[in-house]
């Protein structure tokens, strides 16, 4: 029989033996498979922005630096004189860049700027401009080529004001852009143009900055904070709307029925630059504004506003108009020139909502809406605040209905309204208010509508030096909720007054004399 003491001793000896085995294992050396790799010659170096402006030297038959001497430097201009200048912009650096040309001058242009014609032809990537111009053997041929679309034609005044639009783009490292410019003095210019200069000297300056081309680990937008450049597709338009900045269209922009509206997230200026936007396939408006955003569209102004679209860009709006401003958002919309066409039944070209600070400006704009069911140009019916304003200077505005606003200044405009009910007014001042003045100011305008200027809800309107053609309707109308219209030096056809009972006083004053008043009944 084994004692407890011997059992403990045997267990202890077993543990000691085990520890000795472990000790032997720890003292043994094993071989392991190994490998290594290294990245040598790592380099972190900044790229360079380096741009050159060059002029073709006809005598030397080579491109020469144009940054030191004047490009245009002739002092004996006379009717018919023609001068050809070929320029190129070269990216000499290692980074892609955005560039634009700007005119720097503190002088005012003389009338000579209106007597010199400018013909422009550009080519982004190959030097074909110079050869094309060299092939022209007759000075008068430039007019024919301009009519065929081979050249853009301007007066010198327009050329200087639009230079940026014609000389603006992007260049990758080593790329070049070419620009051919032909100046010709009007052969019919008379004696009043003798002994004139342009009005002073001016500088042509090329400005370059980084382009959103090189990519990092996330995208190509890390250097996009100072956005400016060109837009040649719908995708690029969406990218510009996120980045903000100033851009020029270099192609027509077309929305399909499957596309969605573009949200303008940062302040954005878009120059139509001779190209069109076609959003006619959209069920809604093509543009929507985020909070605290300024959105500007610049187009060409054409004096023949009603029918002629040659050399004037066209924006075909969506089924409900052009721009939507969501409720509560502060926003500014500015339209300069251009022609906006659409059929926006039950919609409006610009729709402000909510109670944010909203300012809309339309200068020399053409709008033509073929709707038959109550479309508006600007409609503030769903605006509930007191910081809304509309300013219009010049232009032609044709629609089933006109402007339904609270505060507006409308000058030098022609407004044609095709609707015939008393809700189809040219200018209605009965919705929304303004922090300083409630009502509208209308001056130097021509209005053709069954109902011309209407007020309601105690609002007021001032009409000055204008004509209103409202045969069979009301030139000056006060709705049942009352208000005041004061007119000075106007002509009109049609009635003035109200169409029924009023709940507040309705007053009309013409040339300082009260000609109509109706009290609540």
Short mmCIF file of C-alpha atoms in Angstrom, two decimals:
data_model
loop_
_atom_site.label_atom_id
_atom_site.label_comp_id
_atom_site.label_asym_id
_atom_site.label_seq_id
_atom_site.Cartn_x
_atom_site.Cartn_y
_atom_site.Cartn_z
CA UNK A 1 0.00 0.00 0.00
CA UNK A 2 1.49 3.29 -1.04
CA UNK A 3 1.72 6.08 1.52
CA UNK A 4 0.37 9.62 0.89
CA UNK A 5 3.94 10.92 1.36
CA UNK A 6 5.39 8.78 -1.47
CA UNK A 7 2.53 9.77 -3.76
CA UNK A 8 3.25 13.48 -3.27
CA UNK A 9 6.96 12.78 -3.92
CA UNK A 10 6.21 10.99 -7.21
CA UNK A 11 3.93 13.87 -8.34
CA UNK A 12 6.65 16.41 -7.55
CA UNK A 13 9.24 14.44 -9.54
CA UNK A 14 6.90 14.37 -12.55
CA UNK A 15 6.48 18.16 -12.46
CA UNK A 16 10.28 18.66 -12.24
CA UNK A 17 10.82 16.38 -15.23
CA UNK A 18 8.25 18.34 -17.25
CA UNK A 19 9.92 21.67 -16.42
CA UNK A 20 13.27 20.28 -17.52
CA UNK A 21 11.80 19.30 -20.90
CA UNK A 22 10.37 22.77 -21.39
CA UNK A 23 13.74 24.28 -20.52
CA UNK A 24 15.44 22.15 -23.17
CA UNK A 25 12.88 23.26 -25.78
CA UNK A 26 13.44 26.92 -24.99
CA UNK A 27 17.11 26.52 -25.51
CA UNK A 28 16.74 25.09 -29.03
CA UNK A 29 17.38 27.38 -32.11
CA UNK A 30 15.05 27.13 -35.19
CA UNK A 31 15.52 28.51 -38.80
CA UNK A 32 12.67 30.80 -40.29
CA UNK A 33 11.88 31.71 -43.96
CA UNK A 34 12.47 35.46 -44.51
CA UNK A 35 12.14 38.08 -47.26
CA UNK A 36 12.23 41.90 -47.60
CA UNK A 37 11.32 44.65 -50.04
CA UNK A 38 12.15 48.36 -50.06
CA UNK A 39 10.91 51.48 -51.92
CA UNK A 40 13.94 53.55 -52.81
CA UNK A 41 14.28 57.01 -54.32
CA UNK A 42 11.08 58.46 -52.80
CA UNK A 43 10.52 62.08 -53.88
CA UNK A 44 8.23 64.85 -52.64
CA UNK A 45 8.45 67.90 -54.89
CA UNK A 46 6.00 70.66 -55.68
CA UNK A 47 4.88 71.22 -59.25
CA UNK A 48 5.20 74.51 -61.10
CA UNK A 49 2.73 76.91 -62.65
CA UNK A 50 4.32 78.64 -65.63
CA UNK A 51 2.34 80.18 -68.47
CA UNK A 52 3.44 82.13 -71.53
CA UNK A 53 1.67 84.44 -73.99
CA UNK A 54 3.24 84.45 -77.44
CA UNK A 55 2.63 86.23 -80.73
CA UNK A 56 3.37 84.96 -84.21
CA UNK A 57 6.21 86.98 -85.78
CA UNK A 58 5.37 87.13 -89.49
CA UNK A 59 8.82 88.37 -90.54
CA UNK A 60 10.74 85.89 -88.41
CA UNK A 61 8.20 83.10 -88.96
CA UNK A 62 8.29 82.05 -85.32
CA UNK A 63 6.45 82.49 -82.03
CA UNK A 64 7.90 85.27 -79.87
CA UNK A 65 7.21 86.48 -76.34
CA UNK A 66 4.29 88.92 -76.26
CA UNK A 67 4.55 89.94 -72.62
CA UNK A 68 6.86 92.92 -73.03
CA UNK A 69 5.64 94.84 -76.11
CA UNK A 70 2.09 95.93 -77.05
CA UNK A 71 0.17 93.47 -79.21
CA UNK A 72 -1.82 96.24 -80.90
CA UNK A 73 0.33 99.25 -81.68
CA UNK A 74 -0.70 100.98 -84.92
CA UNK A 75 -1.36 104.75 -85.10
CA UNK A 76 -2.73 105.28 -88.63
CA UNK A 77 -6.06 103.50 -88.60
CA UNK A 78 -8.43 104.47 -91.41
CA UNK A 79 -11.67 103.06 -92.86
CA UNK A 80 -11.04 99.57 -94.24
CA UNK A 81 -7.62 99.07 -92.62
CA UNK A 82 -7.21 95.43 -91.48
CA UNK A 83 -4.71 93.94 -89.03
CA UNK A 84 -4.20 90.25 -88.19
CA UNK A 85 -2.74 89.05 -84.89
CA UNK A 86 -2.15 85.41 -83.96
CA UNK A 87 -1.60 84.52 -80.30
CA UNK A 88 -0.99 81.37 -78.32
CA UNK A 89 -1.03 80.56 -74.62
CA UNK A 90 1.45 77.87 -73.54
CA UNK A 91 1.60 75.86 -70.30
CA UNK A 92 5.34 75.69 -69.61
CA UNK A 93 4.93 74.24 -66.11
CA UNK A 94 4.36 70.75 -64.75
CA UNK A 95 0.82 71.24 -63.38
CA UNK A 96 -2.49 71.45 -65.20
CA UNK A 97 -3.86 74.96 -64.97
CA UNK A 98 -6.89 77.14 -65.58
CA UNK A 99 -6.25 80.40 -67.39
CA UNK A 100 -8.10 83.47 -68.49
CA UNK A 101 -7.28 86.71 -70.24
CA UNK A 102 -8.41 90.00 -68.74
CA UNK A 103 -8.23 93.61 -69.85
CA UNK A 104 -6.74 95.98 -67.31
CA UNK A 105 -7.50 99.65 -67.96
CA UNK A 106 -8.70 102.69 -66.08
CA UNK A 107 -9.80 104.51 -69.22
CA UNK A 108 -13.23 104.90 -70.84
CA UNK A 109 -13.51 103.75 -74.46
CA UNK A 110 -14.14 106.36 -77.15
CA UNK A 111 -16.55 105.99 -80.06
CA UNK A 112 -13.64 104.55 -82.07
CA UNK A 113 -14.31 101.26 -80.24
CA UNK A 114 -17.64 101.05 -82.11
CA UNK A 115 -16.08 101.59 -85.57
CA UNK A 116 -13.53 98.77 -85.46
CA UNK A 117 -14.76 95.24 -86.10
CA UNK A 118 -13.07 92.25 -84.50
CA UNK A 119 -13.17 88.72 -85.97
CA UNK A 120 -12.07 85.91 -83.66
CA UNK A 121 -11.22 82.28 -84.38
CA UNK A 122 -9.83 79.93 -81.74
CA UNK A 123 -8.31 76.45 -81.63
CA UNK A 124 -7.51 74.75 -78.35
CA UNK A 125 -4.95 72.20 -79.40
CA UNK A 126 -3.53 72.62 -82.94
CA UNK A 127 -2.05 75.55 -84.77
CA UNK A 128 -4.64 75.65 -87.55
CA UNK A 129 -5.94 79.14 -86.78
CA UNK A 130 -2.98 80.93 -88.33
CA UNK A 131 -3.08 78.87 -91.52
CA UNK A 132 -6.82 79.42 -91.87
CA UNK A 133 -6.53 83.19 -91.54
CA UNK A 134 -3.55 83.29 -93.90
CA UNK A 135 -5.80 81.64 -96.50
CA UNK A 136 -8.18 84.61 -96.54
CA UNK A 137 -7.31 86.77 -99.55
CA UNK A 138 -10.12 89.34 -99.43
CA UNK A 139 -10.76 91.61 -96.42
CA UNK A 140 -14.49 91.55 -97.06
CA UNK A 141 -14.42 87.76 -96.82
CA UNK A 142 -14.27 87.97 -93.02
CA UNK A 143 -17.89 89.15 -92.91
CA UNK A 144 -18.97 86.20 -95.05
CA UNK A 145 -17.05 83.74 -92.86
CA UNK A 146 -18.58 85.29 -89.73
CA UNK A 147 -22.07 84.79 -91.15
CA UNK A 148 -21.15 81.13 -91.77
CA UNK A 149 -20.02 80.74 -88.16
CA UNK A 150 -16.31 80.44 -89.02
CA UNK A 151 -15.50 83.55 -86.98
CA UNK A 152 -17.13 85.35 -84.09
CA UNK A 153 -17.68 89.00 -84.94
CA UNK A 154 -17.70 91.87 -82.44
CA UNK A 155 -17.13 95.56 -82.27
CA UNK A 156 -13.90 96.40 -80.52
CA UNK A 157 -15.94 97.59 -77.54
CA UNK A 158 -17.75 94.24 -77.31
CA UNK A 159 -14.48 92.38 -77.86
CA UNK A 160 -12.82 94.06 -74.90
CA UNK A 161 -15.87 93.50 -72.71
CA UNK A 162 -16.12 89.82 -73.76
CA UNK A 163 -12.41 89.00 -74.06
CA UNK A 164 -12.45 86.72 -71.05
CA UNK A 165 -15.18 84.61 -72.58
CA UNK A 166 -13.11 83.99 -75.69
CA UNK A 167 -9.74 83.42 -74.04
CA UNK A 168 -10.36 81.16 -71.12
CA UNK A 169 -9.75 77.48 -70.64
CA UNK A 170 -7.65 74.69 -69.20
CA UNK A 171 -4.23 73.42 -70.23
CA UNK A 172 -2.38 70.31 -69.13
CA UNK A 173 1.40 70.48 -68.90
CA UNK A 174 2.86 71.20 -72.33
CA UNK A 175 -0.46 72.03 -74.00
CA UNK A 176 -1.21 75.18 -76.01
CA UNK A 177 -4.25 77.23 -77.00
CA UNK A 178 -4.42 79.40 -80.12
CA UNK A 179 -6.33 82.56 -80.88
CA UNK A 180 -6.53 84.41 -84.18
CA UNK A 181 -7.73 88.03 -84.03
CA UNK A 182 -8.54 90.20 -87.04
CA UNK A 183 -9.22 93.92 -86.55
CA UNK A 184 -10.84 95.90 -89.37
CA UNK A 185 -12.01 99.49 -89.31
CA UNK A 186 -15.53 99.96 -90.61
CA UNK A 187 -15.13 100.94 -94.30
CA UNK A 188 -18.14 103.28 -93.94
CA UNK A 189 -16.76 105.17 -90.90
CA UNK A 190 -17.14 108.93 -91.39
CA UNK A 191 -15.12 112.02 -90.52
CA UNK A 192 -16.22 111.95 -86.89
CA UNK A 193 -13.70 109.14 -86.33
CA UNK A 194 -10.67 111.15 -87.43
CA UNK A 195 -7.88 111.92 -84.95
CA UNK A 196 -9.24 109.61 -82.26
CA UNK A 197 -7.65 107.04 -80.06
CA UNK A 198 -9.35 104.23 -78.21
CA UNK A 199 -9.50 106.34 -75.06
CA UNK A 200 -6.22 105.32 -73.50
CA UNK A 201 -3.88 102.37 -73.18
CA UNK A 202 -4.87 98.99 -71.83
CA UNK A 203 -3.05 95.89 -70.64
CA UNK A 204 -3.84 92.35 -71.75
CA UNK A 205 -3.08 90.06 -68.82
CA UNK A 206 -3.09 86.26 -68.62
CA UNK A 207 -4.02 84.88 -65.19
CA UNK A 208 -3.46 81.21 -64.31
CA UNK A 209 -4.26 79.05 -61.31
CA UNK A 210 -4.37 75.34 -60.49
CA UNK A 211 -6.83 73.16 -62.37
CA UNK A 212 -8.79 70.30 -60.79
CA UNK A 213 -6.96 67.68 -62.89
CA UNK A 214 -4.31 65.94 -60.78
CA UNK A 215 -5.84 63.51 -58.27
CA UNK A 216 -5.05 62.56 -54.68
CA UNK A 217 -6.31 59.59 -52.68
CA UNK A 218 -9.88 60.89 -52.67
CA UNK A 219 -10.66 62.77 -55.91
CA UNK A 220 -9.46 65.62 -58.14
CA UNK A 221 -11.09 68.42 -56.13
CA UNK A 222 -8.45 69.19 -53.50
CA UNK A 223 -7.31 72.29 -55.43
CA UNK A 224 -10.78 73.44 -56.44
CA UNK A 225 -11.38 76.22 -53.92
CA UNK A 226 -10.75 79.04 -56.41
CA UNK A 227 -12.90 77.56 -59.16
CA UNK A 228 -12.97 79.09 -62.58
CA UNK A 229 -12.66 77.56 -66.00
CA UNK A 230 -14.90 75.97 -68.59
CA UNK A 231 -17.92 73.67 -68.58
CA UNK A 232 -18.45 71.33 -71.53
CA UNK A 233 -20.78 68.68 -70.11
CA UNK A 234 -23.58 68.17 -67.63
CA UNK A 235 -21.19 66.34 -65.28
CA UNK A 236 -18.81 69.29 -65.32
CA UNK A 237 -21.73 71.61 -64.59
CA UNK A 238 -22.60 69.54 -61.52
CA UNK A 239 -18.98 69.64 -60.36
CA UNK A 240 -18.85 73.43 -60.81
CA UNK A 241 -22.06 73.77 -58.80
CA UNK A 242 -20.38 72.00 -55.88
CA UNK A 243 -17.14 73.96 -56.14
CA UNK A 244 -18.49 77.40 -56.98
CA UNK A 245 -16.60 80.08 -58.89
CA UNK A 246 -16.85 81.50 -62.41
CA UNK A 247 -17.16 79.36 -65.54
CA UNK A 248 -17.73 79.63 -69.30
CA UNK A 249 -19.69 77.11 -71.32
CA UNK A 250 -17.70 75.58 -74.18
CA UNK A 251 -20.49 73.25 -75.35
CA UNK A 252 -24.26 73.02 -75.25
CA UNK A 253 -25.58 71.50 -72.00
CA UNK A 254 -28.43 69.03 -72.45
CA UNK A 255 -30.56 67.40 -69.74
CA UNK A 256 -32.30 64.11 -70.46
CA UNK A 257 -35.56 62.96 -68.88
CA UNK A 258 -33.53 60.70 -66.57
CA UNK A 259 -31.43 63.57 -65.21
CA UNK A 260 -32.11 65.41 -61.97
CA UNK A 261 -31.84 69.09 -61.10
CA UNK A 262 -28.45 70.59 -60.34
CA UNK A 263 -28.11 71.81 -56.76
CA UNK A 264 -26.09 75.05 -56.69
CA UNK A 265 -24.13 74.60 -53.45
CA UNK A 266 -21.62 77.47 -53.71
CA UNK A 267 -21.72 80.94 -55.27
CA UNK A 268 -21.63 80.35 -59.03
CA UNK A 269 -21.31 82.54 -62.14
CA UNK A 270 -21.98 80.86 -65.48
CA UNK A 271 -21.33 82.60 -68.81
CA UNK A 272 -23.37 81.05 -71.61
CA UNK A 273 -20.59 82.15 -73.98
CA UNK A 274 -22.56 81.49 -77.16
CA UNK A 275 -23.85 78.07 -76.07
CA UNK A 276 -27.30 76.84 -75.04
CA UNK A 277 -28.79 74.96 -72.09
CA UNK A 278 -31.57 72.53 -72.95
CA UNK A 279 -33.57 71.37 -69.93
CA UNK A 280 -36.83 70.88 -71.84
CA UNK A 281 -36.87 67.14 -71.06
CA UNK A 282 -37.04 67.72 -67.29
CA UNK A 283 -40.32 67.48 -65.42
CA UNK A 284 -39.05 70.00 -62.88
CA UNK A 285 -36.66 72.96 -62.88
CA UNK A 286 -33.00 72.34 -63.84
CA UNK A 287 -31.53 74.38 -60.98
CA UNK A 288 -32.15 74.47 -57.24
CA UNK A 289 -30.35 76.75 -54.79
CA UNK A 290 -28.83 75.76 -51.47
CA UNK A 291 -28.94 78.19 -48.56
CA UNK A 292 -26.95 81.45 -48.79
CA UNK A 293 -26.00 80.99 -52.45
CA UNK A 294 -25.64 83.55 -55.26
CA UNK A 295 -26.30 82.18 -58.75
CA UNK A 296 -25.64 84.28 -61.87
CA UNK A 297 -26.17 83.40 -65.54
CA UNK A 298 -24.66 85.80 -68.07
CA UNK A 299 -25.77 85.75 -71.71
CA UNK A 300 -25.72 87.93 -74.79
CA UNK A 301 -28.05 90.91 -75.20
CA UNK A 302 -29.79 91.19 -78.57
CA UNK A 303 -31.78 94.28 -79.45
CA UNK A 304 -34.33 92.30 -81.49
CA UNK A 305 -35.61 90.52 -78.43
CA UNK A 306 -38.86 89.00 -79.61
CA UNK A 307 -37.82 86.78 -82.50
CA UNK A 308 -34.13 86.91 -83.28
CA UNK A 309 -31.96 84.34 -81.51
CA UNK A 310 -28.90 84.61 -83.76
CA UNK A 311 -25.79 85.28 -81.67
CA UNK A 312 -27.96 85.01 -78.59
CA UNK A 313 -27.91 81.97 -76.34
CA UNK A 314 -31.12 80.10 -75.59
CA UNK A 315 -31.99 78.37 -72.32
CA UNK A 316 -34.84 75.88 -72.73
CA UNK A 317 -36.29 75.60 -69.24
CA UNK A 318 -37.88 72.56 -67.61
CA UNK A 319 -41.59 71.83 -67.34
CA UNK A 320 -41.86 74.00 -64.21
CA UNK A 321 -39.31 76.67 -65.06
CA UNK A 322 -35.67 77.51 -64.39
CA UNK A 323 -34.81 77.96 -60.71
CA UNK A 324 -36.35 76.70 -57.47
CA UNK A 325 -35.52 78.35 -54.13
CA UNK A 326 -36.52 75.97 -51.31
CA UNK A 327 -38.38 77.24 -48.26
CA UNK A 328 -36.20 79.01 -45.71
CA UNK A 329 -33.16 79.48 -47.95
CA UNK A 330 -31.46 82.84 -48.45
CA UNK A 331 -30.56 83.18 -52.12
CA UNK A 332 -29.70 85.59 -54.92
CA UNK A 333 -30.51 84.92 -58.58
CA UNK A 334 -29.15 87.18 -61.33
CA UNK A 335 -29.90 86.78 -65.04
CA UNK A 336 -28.05 89.06 -67.46
CA UNK A 337 -29.01 88.73 -71.12
CA UNK A 338 -29.86 85.49 -72.85
CA UNK A 339 -33.20 84.11 -73.98
CA UNK A 340 -35.24 81.75 -71.78
CA UNK A 341 -37.94 79.73 -73.51
CA UNK A 342 -40.31 77.09 -72.20
CA UNK A 343 -43.79 75.87 -71.46
CA UNK A 344 -44.30 75.90 -67.69
CA UNK A 345 -47.97 75.17 -67.08
CA UNK A 346 -48.77 75.79 -63.40
CA UNK A 347 -45.14 76.74 -62.83
CA UNK A 348 -42.88 79.79 -62.95
CA UNK A 349 -39.43 80.50 -64.32
CA UNK A 350 -38.19 81.46 -60.84
CA UNK A 351 -39.99 80.16 -57.75
CA UNK A 352 -39.11 81.64 -54.31
CA UNK A 353 -40.56 79.88 -51.26
CA UNK A 354 -40.49 80.24 -47.48
CA UNK A 355 -39.29 83.35 -45.66
CA UNK A 356 -35.58 83.67 -46.45
CA UNK A 357 -33.79 86.75 -47.79
CA UNK A 358 -34.30 86.45 -51.56
CA UNK A 359 -33.14 88.88 -54.25
CA UNK A 360 -33.85 88.34 -57.96
CA UNK A 361 -32.32 90.51 -60.69
CA UNK A 362 -33.09 90.32 -64.42
CA UNK A 363 -31.23 92.63 -66.81
CA UNK A 364 -32.01 92.69 -70.55
CA UNK A 365 -33.44 89.18 -70.34
CA UNK A 366 -35.86 87.64 -72.84
CA UNK A 367 -38.44 85.17 -71.55
CA UNK A 368 -41.01 83.51 -73.80
CA UNK A 369 -43.42 81.01 -72.26
CA UNK A 370 -45.95 79.22 -74.43
CA UNK A 371 -48.05 77.89 -71.56
CA UNK A 372 -51.84 78.12 -71.53
CA UNK A 373 -52.58 77.20 -67.92
CA UNK A 374 -51.28 79.94 -65.69
CA UNK A 375 -47.50 80.17 -65.85
CA UNK A 376 -45.54 83.03 -64.25
CA UNK A 377 -42.13 84.56 -64.86
CA UNK A 378 -41.54 85.14 -61.12
CA UNK A 379 -44.13 83.95 -58.62
CA UNK A 380 -43.89 84.80 -54.90
CA UNK A 381 -47.25 83.26 -54.00
CA UNK A 382 -45.55 80.73 -51.73
CA UNK A 383 -43.17 83.29 -50.20
CA UNK A 384 -44.11 84.22 -46.63
CA UNK A 385 -41.31 86.54 -45.49
CA UNK A 386 -40.55 90.25 -45.74
CA UNK A 387 -37.11 90.16 -47.42
CA UNK A 388 -38.05 89.51 -51.04
CA UNK A 389 -37.06 91.83 -53.89
CA UNK A 390 -37.20 91.75 -57.68
CA UNK A 391 -35.27 94.19 -59.88
CA UNK A 392 -35.66 94.30 -63.67
CA UNK A 393 -33.82 96.62 -66.05
CA UNK A 394 -34.61 96.12 -69.73
CA UNK A 395 -35.72 93.04 -71.61
CA UNK A 396 -38.79 91.38 -73.07
CA UNK A 397 -41.05 89.15 -70.97
CA UNK A 398 -43.87 87.15 -72.55
CA UNK A 399 -45.95 84.61 -70.66
CA UNK A 400 -49.45 83.43 -69.79
CA UNK A 401 -49.01 85.44 -66.57
CA UNK A 402 -46.39 88.00 -65.59
CA UNK A 403 -44.91 88.78 -62.18
CA UNK A 404 -46.66 88.03 -58.86
CA UNK A 405 -44.57 89.69 -56.18
CA UNK A 406 -44.60 91.96 -53.16
CA UNK A 407 -41.67 94.30 -53.77
CA UNK A 408 -40.20 95.03 -57.20
CA UNK A 409 -38.51 97.71 -59.29
CA UNK A 410 -39.23 97.15 -62.99
CA UNK A 411 -37.76 99.56 -65.53
CA UNK A 412 -37.27 99.79 -69.32
CA UNK A 413 -39.04 96.49 -69.95
CA UNK A 414 -41.69 95.20 -72.35
CA UNK A 415 -44.16 92.80 -70.75
CA UNK A 416 -46.71 90.82 -72.78
CA UNK A 417 -49.25 88.64 -70.97
CA UNK A 418 -51.43 86.29 -73.00
CA UNK A 419 -53.87 85.17 -70.26
CA UNK A 420 -57.26 86.86 -70.01
CA UNK A 421 -58.58 86.35 -66.45
CA UNK A 422 -58.05 88.81 -63.60
CA UNK A 423 -55.51 86.39 -62.16
CA UNK A 424 -53.40 86.72 -65.31
CA UNK A 425 -51.85 90.10 -64.58
CA UNK A 426 -48.66 91.56 -65.98
CA UNK A 427 -47.46 92.91 -62.63
CA UNK A 428 -49.26 91.91 -59.46
CA UNK A 429 -48.22 93.46 -56.14
CA UNK A 430 -50.30 91.45 -53.72
CA UNK A 431 -48.07 88.71 -52.30
CA UNK A 432 -45.12 88.91 -49.88
CA UNK A 433 -43.86 92.09 -48.28
CA UNK A 434 -40.61 93.99 -47.95
CA UNK A 435 -38.90 95.26 -44.84
CA UNK A 436 -38.83 98.88 -46.04
CA UNK A 437 -41.42 99.43 -48.77
CA UNK A 438 -44.41 97.32 -49.77
CA UNK A 439 -45.26 97.53 -53.47
CA UNK A 440 -43.77 97.87 -56.93
CA UNK A 441 -42.20 100.67 -58.95
CA UNK A 442 -42.78 100.54 -62.71
CA UNK A 443 -41.01 103.04 -65.00
CA UNK A 444 -40.43 103.36 -68.77
CA UNK A 445 -42.25 100.11 -69.46
CA UNK A 446 -44.60 98.90 -72.17
CA UNK A 447 -47.28 96.51 -70.96
CA UNK A 448 -49.73 94.54 -73.10
CA UNK A 449 -52.16 92.49 -71.02
CA UNK A 450 -55.85 92.14 -70.29
CA UNK A 451 -54.90 93.11 -66.72
CA UNK A 452 -51.88 95.41 -66.48
CA UNK A 453 -50.81 96.46 -62.99
CA UNK A 454 -52.75 95.04 -60.03
CA UNK A 455 -52.44 95.48 -56.26
CA UNK A 456 -54.08 93.80 -53.30
CA UNK A 457 -53.75 93.13 -49.58
CA UNK A 458 -53.19 96.85 -48.97
CA UNK A 459 -50.13 96.97 -51.23
CA UNK A 460 -49.22 99.85 -53.52
CA UNK A 461 -47.82 100.42 -57.01
CA UNK A 462 -46.17 103.43 -58.67
CA UNK A 463 -46.34 103.57 -62.48
CA UNK A 464 -44.37 106.26 -64.32
CA UNK A 465 -43.64 107.12 -67.98
CA UNK A 466 -45.21 103.88 -69.15
CA UNK A 467 -47.91 102.66 -71.52
CA UNK A 468 -50.46 99.96 -70.73
CA UNK A 469 -52.58 98.37 -73.42
CA UNK A 470 -55.49 96.54 -71.76
CA UNK A 471 -58.29 96.71 -74.29
CA UNK A 472 -61.37 95.03 -72.82
CA UNK A 473 -59.71 94.63 -69.42
CA UNK A 474 -58.15 96.73 -66.67
CA UNK A 475 -54.97 98.74 -67.12
CA UNK A 476 -54.89 99.53 -63.40
CA UNK A 477 -56.67 97.03 -61.17
CA UNK A 478 -57.21 96.93 -57.42
CA UNK A 479 -58.26 93.58 -56.05
CA UNK A 480 -60.92 93.05 -53.42
CA UNK A 481 -58.43 93.28 -50.55
CA UNK A 482 -57.67 96.92 -51.37
CA UNK A 483 -54.58 98.96 -52.12
CA UNK A 484 -53.27 102.06 -53.88
CA UNK A 485 -51.98 102.74 -57.40
CA UNK A 486 -50.31 106.04 -58.19
CA UNK A 487 -49.45 106.84 -61.83
CA UNK A 488 -47.60 109.68 -63.52
CA UNK A 489 -47.27 110.44 -67.23
CA UNK A 490 -48.83 107.22 -68.50
CA UNK A 491 -50.98 106.24 -71.45
CA UNK A 492 -53.43 103.39 -71.27
CA UNK A 493 -56.41 101.69 -72.84
CA UNK A 494 -58.98 99.73 -70.85
CA UNK A 495 -60.54 100.33 -67.46
CA UNK A 496 -59.17 101.40 -64.09
CA UNK A 497 -60.59 100.50 -60.70
CA UNK A 498 -62.00 97.32 -59.14
CA UNK A 499 -64.17 94.47 -60.38
CA UNK A 500 -66.42 94.15 -57.32
CA UNK A 501 -66.69 94.82 -53.60
CA UNK A 502 -63.57 95.58 -51.56
CA UNK A 503 -62.74 94.73 -47.96
CA UNK A 504 -60.25 97.62 -47.73
CA UNK A 505 -60.03 101.02 -49.41
CA UNK A 506 -59.03 101.04 -53.09
CA UNK A 507 -57.49 104.26 -54.45
CA UNK A 508 -56.05 105.26 -57.84
CA UNK A 509 -54.18 108.55 -58.34
CA UNK A 510 -53.05 109.76 -61.79
CA UNK A 511 -50.81 112.80 -62.23
CA UNK A 512 -51.47 113.87 -58.68
CA UNK A 513 -55.28 113.68 -58.94
CA UNK A 514 -57.39 111.04 -57.25
CA UNK A 515 -59.40 109.54 -60.10
CA UNK A 516 -60.86 106.50 -58.37
CA UNK A 517 -61.66 105.38 -54.87
CA UNK A 518 -63.88 102.64 -53.45
CA UNK A 519 -64.51 102.16 -49.75
CA UNK A 520 -65.28 98.86 -48.01
CA UNK A 521 -68.92 97.88 -48.03
#
